[in-house]
């Protein structure tokens, strides 16, 4: 049942970290597979976070630093500039905007104060603005 979802956070994050940290291998086929893997990982993480938040948003908040740091490789402009990886990156941005907006839970944005920094990229401008509106830097 979905109410049991929070207990699987360590396993889910291990799988997501492994998938997102997979780097491109030479060859167009491998790059395409890695890009798809990144997108599936982000989509899975976003779905999982929505499920957990619906039952225990505090658990997501307490793990927010781990969640955000797992996404950092997607914001490496040297590696992630092809179209498919942009899909994974855009989905990661949507997830961070959803978390920062606070619509799912008004306390979730407060946990962003525990994250030392967000990657410096234009993609995250809306996330920064949302957090600033809530009094977070």
C-alpha positions as MATLAB code, in Angstrom:
seq = 'XXXXXXXXXXXXXXXXXXXXXXXXXXXXXXXXXXXXXXXXXXXXXXXXXXXXXXXXXXXXXXXXXXXXXXXXXXXXXXXXXXXXXXXXXXXXXXXXXXXXXXXXXXXXXXXXXXXXXXXXXXXXXXXXXXXXXXXXX';
ca = [
       0.000    0.000    0.000;
       1.131    3.600   -0.623;
       1.303    4.286    3.111;
       4.260    1.867    3.271;
       6.167    3.853    0.620;
       8.346    5.993    2.927;
      10.223    2.961    4.239;
      11.635    2.334    0.762;
      13.335    5.733    0.439;
      16.913    4.361    0.871;
      16.420    1.683   -1.776;
      14.720    4.056   -4.214;
      17.433    6.693   -3.777;
      20.188    4.118   -4.323;
      18.583    3.051   -7.593;
      18.039    6.671   -8.691;
      21.614    7.658   -7.810;
      22.983    4.718   -9.790;
      20.842    5.521  -12.809;
      21.496    9.265  -12.873;
      25.211    8.952  -12.229;
      25.538    6.607  -15.216;
      27.610    8.509  -17.728;
      27.436    8.510  -21.450;
      29.402    5.815  -23.194;
      30.733    6.384  -26.672;
      28.410    5.341  -29.404;
      25.059    6.798  -30.356;
      23.074    3.757  -29.171;
      24.612    3.860  -25.701;
      24.093    7.615  -25.368;
      20.440    7.167  -26.308;
      20.026    4.369  -23.744;
      21.676    6.442  -21.005;
      19.430    9.415  -21.862;
      16.347    7.222  -21.576;
      17.622    5.760  -18.311;
      18.029    9.272  -16.885;
      14.517   10.251  -17.896;
      12.985    7.079  -16.458;
      14.920    7.595  -13.218;
      13.659   11.171  -12.811;
      10.089   10.224  -13.733;
      10.173    7.353  -11.244;
      11.579    9.583   -8.514;
       8.933   12.243   -9.129;
       6.133    9.650   -8.993;
       7.589    8.144   -5.827;
       7.894   11.550   -4.162;
       4.284   12.384   -4.999;
       3.142    9.099   -3.451;
       5.206    9.579   -0.299;
       4.183   13.231    0.025;
       0.522   12.283   -0.109;
       1.034   10.174    3.029;
       4.040   11.637    4.841;
       5.448   14.891    3.458;
       7.801   15.150    6.432;
       9.653   12.085    5.186;
      10.261   13.774    1.818;
      11.357   16.960    3.589;
      13.829   15.111    5.776;
      15.327   13.517    2.659;
      15.145   16.573    0.421;
      18.890   17.195    0.400;
      19.514   13.614   -0.739;
      16.820   13.952   -3.402;
      18.139   17.252   -4.765;
      21.795   16.212   -4.720;
      20.897   13.075   -6.691;
      19.698   15.392   -9.488;
      22.893   17.487   -9.640;
      24.499   15.455  -12.466;
      21.582   16.416  -14.712;
      22.618   20.062  -14.408;
      26.153   19.476  -15.686;
      25.934   21.431  -18.929;
      28.992   19.703  -20.389;
      27.390   16.258  -20.284;
      23.678   16.891  -20.452;
      22.892   18.976  -23.469;
      21.289   16.579  -25.904;
      17.545   16.509  -26.471;
      16.779   13.358  -24.488;
      18.771   14.436  -21.471;
      17.007   17.769  -21.659;
      13.792   15.801  -21.108;
      15.201   14.325  -17.898;
      16.506   17.725  -16.842;
      13.172   19.444  -17.564;
      11.334   16.790  -15.576;
      13.770   17.291  -12.676;
      13.095   21.041  -12.828;
       9.337   20.389  -12.756;
       9.777   18.206   -9.690;
      11.862   20.833   -7.882;
       9.336   23.534   -8.781;
       6.543   21.344   -7.425;
       8.437   20.819   -4.179;
       9.411   24.506   -3.833;
       5.914   25.731   -4.640;
       4.473   24.109   -1.540;
       1.146   23.183   -3.146;
       1.605   19.578   -2.100;
       2.554   20.567    1.439;
       3.202   24.073    2.718;
       6.107   22.934    4.911;
       8.129   21.249    2.151;
       9.761   24.465    0.858;
      11.182   25.094    4.328;
      13.405   22.039    3.955;
      15.213   23.738    1.049;
      17.001   25.846    3.687;
      19.001   22.711    4.576;
      20.386   22.441    1.035;
      23.664   24.386    0.850;
      23.135   25.431   -2.787;
      21.301   24.619   -5.981;
      23.177   24.240   -9.251;
      23.739   27.604  -10.895;
      21.664   27.237  -14.020;
      18.885   29.266  -15.638;
      16.631   26.214  -15.474;
      16.266   26.654  -11.715;
      15.412   30.370  -11.765;
      11.744   29.696  -10.966;
      12.734   27.407   -8.070;
      14.976   30.140   -6.650;
      12.201   32.731   -7.058;
       9.646   30.504   -5.345;
      11.991   29.951   -2.429;
      12.815   33.657   -2.217;
       9.066   34.451   -2.079;
       8.844   32.112    0.898;
      11.721   33.906    2.634;
      14.382   31.297    1.848;
      17.700   32.093    0.183;
];
